[in-house]
CSV table of C-alpha atoms in Angstrom, one decimal:
chain,number,residue,atom,x,y,z
A,1,UNK,CA,233.1,-55.1,-71.5
A,2,UNK,CA,230.4,-57.7,-71.4
A,3,UNK,CA,232.8,-60.2,-70.1
A,4,UNK,CA,233.8,-57.8,-67.3
A,5,UNK,CA,230.2,-57.2,-66.4
A,6,UNK,CA,229.6,-60.9,-66.2
A,7,UNK,CA,232.7,-61.4,-64.0
A,8,UNK,CA,231.5,-58.6,-61.7
A,9,UNK,CA,228.1,-59.9,-61.5
A,10,UNK,CA,229.4,-63.4,-60.7
A,11,UNK,CA,231.0,-64.3,-57.5
A,12,UNK,CA,231.8,-61.8,-54.7
A,13,UNK,CA,231.2,-58.7,-56.8
A,14,UNK,CA,227.6,-59.6,-57.1
A,15,UNK,CA,227.1,-59.7,-53.4
A,16,UNK,CA,228.9,-56.4,-52.9
A,17,UNK,CA,226.7,-54.6,-55.4
A,18,UNK,CA,223.6,-56.1,-53.8
A,19,UNK,CA,224.7,-54.9,-50.4
A,20,UNK,CA,225.2,-51.4,-51.7
A,21,UNK,CA,221.7,-51.4,-53.3
A,22,UNK,CA,220.1,-52.6,-50.1
A,23,UNK,CA,221.9,-49.9,-48.1
A,24,UNK,CA,220.7,-47.2,-50.6
A,25,UNK,CA,217.2,-48.7,-50.5
A,26,UNK,CA,217.2,-48.7,-46.7
A,27,UNK,CA,218.4,-45.2,-46.4
A,28,UNK,CA,215.8,-44.0,-48.9
A,29,UNK,CA,213.0,-45.9,-47.2
A,30,UNK,CA,213.9,-44.5,-43.8
A,31,UNK,CA,214.0,-40.9,-45.1
A,32,UNK,CA,210.6,-41.3,-46.8
A,33,UNK,CA,209.1,-42.9,-43.7
A,34,UNK,CA,210.3,-40.4,-41.1
A,35,UNK,CA,210.1,-37.4,-43.2
A,36,UNK,CA,206.3,-37.7,-43.7
A,37,UNK,CA,205.7,-38.0,-39.8
A,38,UNK,CA,207.8,-35.0,-38.8
A,39,UNK,CA,206.1,-31.6,-39.8
A,40,UNK,CA,208.3,-29.0,-41.3
A,41,UNK,CA,210.1,-27.0,-38.7
A,42,UNK,CA,208.9,-23.5,-38.7
A,43,UNK,CA,210.6,-20.7,-36.9
A,44,UNK,CA,208.6,-19.7,-33.9
A,45,UNK,CA,206.9,-16.4,-34.1
A,46,UNK,CA,207.5,-14.1,-31.2
A,47,UNK,CA,204.5,-14.1,-28.8
A,48,UNK,CA,203.5,-11.6,-26.2
A,49,UNK,CA,204.3,-12.9,-22.8
A,50,UNK,CA,201.3,-14.6,-21.3
A,51,UNK,CA,199.9,-12.6,-18.6
A,52,UNK,CA,198.7,-14.2,-15.5
A,53,UNK,CA,194.9,-14.4,-15.3
A,54,UNK,CA,193.3,-11.5,-13.5
A,55,UNK,CA,191.6,-12.7,-10.3
A,56,UNK,CA,188.9,-10.7,-8.6
A,57,UNK,CA,190.3,-9.5,-5.3
A,58,UNK,CA,187.7,-9.1,-2.6
A,59,UNK,CA,187.8,-5.6,-1.2
A,60,UNK,CA,185.8,-5.2,2.0
A,61,UNK,CA,183.2,-2.2,1.9
A,62,UNK,CA,184.3,0.9,3.8
A,63,UNK,CA,182.3,1.3,7.0
A,64,UNK,CA,180.8,4.8,7.2
A,65,UNK,CA,182.5,7.0,9.7
A,66,UNK,CA,180.3,7.8,12.7
A,67,UNK,CA,179.7,11.5,13.0
A,68,UNK,CA,180.8,12.8,16.3
A,69,UNK,CA,177.8,14.4,18.0
A,70,UNK,CA,178.8,17.3,20.1
A,71,UNK,CA,177.1,17.0,23.4
A,72,UNK,CA,176.9,20.2,25.2
A,73,UNK,CA,176.4,20.5,28.9
A,74,UNK,CA,172.8,21.5,29.7
A,75,UNK,CA,172.4,25.2,30.3
A,76,UNK,CA,171.9,26.1,33.9
A,77,UNK,CA,168.2,26.8,34.6
A,78,UNK,CA,167.7,30.0,36.4
A,79,UNK,CA,165.1,29.6,39.1
A,80,UNK,CA,163.1,32.7,39.7
A,81,UNK,CA,162.5,33.2,43.3
A,82,UNK,CA,159.2,34.8,43.7
A,83,UNK,CA,159.0,36.7,47.0
A,84,UNK,CA,156.0,35.9,49.1
A,85,UNK,CA,153.5,38.6,48.9
A,86,UNK,CA,151.7,39.7,52.0
A,87,UNK,CA,148.0,39.0,52.1
A,88,UNK,CA,146.0,42.0,51.1
A,89,UNK,CA,142.4,42.5,52.0
A,90,UNK,CA,140.3,42.5,48.9
A,91,UNK,CA,137.5,45.0,48.6
A,92,UNK,CA,134.5,43.1,47.1
A,93,UNK,CA,132.5,46.2,46.5
A,94,UNK,CA,131.2,45.9,42.9
A,95,UNK,CA,132.5,48.7,40.6
A,96,UNK,CA,129.9,50.3,38.3
A,97,UNK,CA,131.3,51.4,35.0
A,98,UNK,CA,130.4,55.0,34.2
A,99,UNK,CA,129.4,55.7,30.6
A,100,UNK,CA,131.6,58.3,28.9
A,101,UNK,CA,130.3,61.8,28.7
A,102,UNK,CA,128.6,62.6,25.4
A,103,UNK,CA,129.2,66.2,24.3
A,104,UNK,CA,127.4,67.7,21.2
A,105,UNK,CA,127.4,71.1,19.7
A,106,UNK,CA,124.3,73.2,20.7
A,107,UNK,CA,124.0,74.2,17.0
A,108,UNK,CA,126.2,74.5,14.0
A,109,UNK,CA,127.0,77.9,12.4
A,110,UNK,CA,129.5,80.6,11.9
A,111,UNK,CA,131.1,82.1,15.0
A,112,UNK,CA,130.4,85.8,15.1
A,113,UNK,CA,132.4,86.5,18.2
A,114,UNK,CA,134.9,84.1,19.8
A,115,UNK,CA,135.6,83.5,23.5
A,116,UNK,CA,138.0,86.0,24.9
A,117,UNK,CA,138.7,86.7,28.6
A,118,UNK,CA,142.4,87.6,28.4
A,119,UNK,CA,141.9,90.4,25.8
A,120,UNK,CA,139.2,93.0,25.3
A,121,UNK,CA,137.0,92.9,22.2
A,122,UNK,CA,134.8,95.6,20.8
A,123,UNK,CA,131.1,95.3,21.4
A,124,UNK,CA,129.2,96.9,18.4
A,125,UNK,CA,126.0,97.1,20.5
A,126,UNK,CA,127.5,98.8,23.6
A,127,UNK,CA,130.2,100.6,21.6
A,128,UNK,CA,132.9,99.8,24.1
A,129,UNK,CA,135.7,97.2,24.8
A,130,UNK,CA,135.0,94.4,27.1
A,131,UNK,CA,135.7,90.6,27.7
A,132,UNK,CA,133.5,88.0,26.1
A,133,UNK,CA,132.9,84.9,28.2
A,134,UNK,CA,131.3,82.7,25.4
A,135,UNK,CA,131.0,82.3,21.7
A,136,UNK,CA,128.3,83.8,19.5
A,137,UNK,CA,127.1,81.3,16.9
A,138,UNK,CA,125.1,82.8,14.0
A,139,UNK,CA,121.7,81.1,13.3
A,140,UNK,CA,118.3,81.9,11.8
A,141,UNK,CA,115.7,82.8,14.5
A,142,UNK,CA,113.8,79.7,15.3
A,143,UNK,CA,116.7,77.3,14.9
A,144,UNK,CA,116.5,74.6,17.6
A,145,UNK,CA,119.2,74.7,20.4
A,146,UNK,CA,120.4,71.4,22.0
A,147,UNK,CA,121.8,70.6,25.4
A,148,UNK,CA,125.5,70.1,25.0
A,149,UNK,CA,125.6,67.2,27.5
A,150,UNK,CA,123.5,65.5,30.0
A,151,UNK,CA,122.6,67.2,33.3
A,152,UNK,CA,119.8,69.1,35.1
A,153,UNK,CA,118.3,72.5,34.3
A,154,UNK,CA,119.4,74.8,37.0
A,155,UNK,CA,117.4,77.9,35.9
A,156,UNK,CA,115.4,79.5,33.1
A,157,UNK,CA,115.3,83.4,33.3
A,158,UNK,CA,114.9,86.5,31.3
A,159,UNK,CA,118.2,88.2,31.8
A,160,UNK,CA,118.2,92.1,31.4
A,161,UNK,CA,121.2,92.0,29.1
A,162,UNK,CA,121.4,88.5,27.7
A,163,UNK,CA,117.7,87.9,27.2
A,164,UNK,CA,116.0,84.5,27.7
A,165,UNK,CA,118.7,82.2,29.2
A,166,UNK,CA,118.8,78.5,30.2
A,167,UNK,CA,121.4,77.3,32.6
A,168,UNK,CA,122.2,73.5,32.9
A,169,UNK,CA,124.4,71.9,35.5
A,170,UNK,CA,126.6,68.9,34.7
A,171,UNK,CA,128.9,66.5,36.5
A,172,UNK,CA,132.6,67.5,36.9
A,173,UNK,CA,131.6,71.0,38.2
A,174,UNK,CA,130.5,72.1,34.7
A,175,UNK,CA,127.8,74.6,33.8
A,176,UNK,CA,126.5,75.5,30.4
A,177,UNK,CA,124.5,78.6,29.6
A,178,UNK,CA,122.3,79.2,26.5
A,179,UNK,CA,121.4,82.9,26.0
A,180,UNK,CA,119.5,85.1,23.4
A,181,UNK,CA,116.8,82.4,23.1
A,182,UNK,CA,113.1,82.8,22.2
A,183,UNK,CA,110.9,83.8,25.2
A,184,UNK,CA,109.5,80.4,25.9
A,185,UNK,CA,112.2,77.5,26.2
A,186,UNK,CA,111.1,73.8,26.1
A,187,UNK,CA,112.5,73.0,29.6
A,188,UNK,CA,112.0,74.3,33.1
A,189,UNK,CA,114.2,74.5,36.1
A,190,UNK,CA,114.8,71.0,37.7
A,191,UNK,CA,114.2,69.1,34.4
A,192,UNK,CA,116.8,66.4,33.6
A,193,UNK,CA,118.2,66.6,30.1
A,194,UNK,CA,120.3,64.4,27.9
A,195,UNK,CA,123.0,65.3,25.4
A,196,UNK,CA,121.4,66.6,22.2
A,197,UNK,CA,117.9,67.2,23.7
A,198,UNK,CA,116.1,70.3,22.5
A,199,UNK,CA,115.9,73.0,25.1
A,200,UNK,CA,114.8,76.0,23.1
A,201,UNK,CA,115.3,78.1,19.9
A,202,UNK,CA,117.4,81.0,18.7
A,203,UNK,CA,115.7,84.4,19.3
A,204,UNK,CA,116.6,88.1,19.5
A,205,UNK,CA,116.1,88.8,23.2
A,206,UNK,CA,119.7,89.8,24.2
A,207,UNK,CA,119.7,93.6,24.5
A,208,UNK,CA,123.5,93.6,25.0
A,209,UNK,CA,124.1,92.0,21.6
A,210,UNK,CA,121.2,93.4,19.6
A,211,UNK,CA,123.5,95.0,17.0
A,212,UNK,CA,124.8,91.6,15.9
A,213,UNK,CA,123.0,89.2,13.6
A,214,UNK,CA,120.7,86.6,15.2
A,215,UNK,CA,122.7,84.1,17.1
A,216,UNK,CA,123.1,81.9,20.1
A,217,UNK,CA,125.3,83.1,22.9
A,218,UNK,CA,126.8,79.9,24.4
A,219,UNK,CA,129.1,79.9,27.5
A,220,UNK,CA,130.7,77.4,29.9
A,221,UNK,CA,132.1,77.5,33.4
A,222,UNK,CA,133.8,74.9,35.6
A,223,UNK,CA,133.6,75.6,39.3
A,224,UNK,CA,132.7,79.1,38.6
A,225,UNK,CA,135.6,79.9,36.2
A,226,UNK,CA,134.9,80.7,32.5
A,227,UNK,CA,136.1,77.9,30.2
A,228,UNK,CA,136.5,78.2,26.4
A,229,UNK,CA,133.4,76.6,25.0
A,230,UNK,CA,135.4,75.2,22.0
A,231,UNK,CA,137.7,73.3,24.3
A,232,UNK,CA,134.7,71.9,26.2
A,233,UNK,CA,133.0,70.7,23.0
A,234,UNK,CA,136.1,69.0,21.9
A,235,UNK,CA,136.8,67.3,25.2
């Protein structure tokens, strides 16, 4: 055995063994050298496909739509044709304003007998039926009597039936009469009087109405026609 080993190590066998060892050493060195530099091969993990980078796209702003303005045709203007007026002669006479007529009650009191010219009424003094051209207003003797409206005293008389009587004329054809007054009135014929002026006082001088309570007999006429005194006072 030992002799065979020696024979192998001597001569060509020695060189053959040396060459094998060198080849083994070279292969091992190469493997060690290049195995350190190359990283272990790992199986690639699936990755999501890379998306392209999002780029901002410029969008031009929307221009506002112009509102359509409806233009209407102007309405036709009607031209009023004013007829030419003929020249009129102007009266330059100044007009004087007349004050309104003031009418007051001769006195206030209960009506004993009303105005009646369409129907007959019974007279307690004369004991018959007759017309009554005025109103009889109850009052205490001595109660002042007033002019119903402005005017002028036409007469002051002692009437045989109606006693002391004052008659006053007014504009518009009116006449007022105040009877059954005391004997001496405060006015005389021709005196101007104003509405509400005292012209006398209630008496008991009317023989035709003596059976009645003391009162004023008040009557009104217009152009000679008897008028309801109540309507005149409320006119």
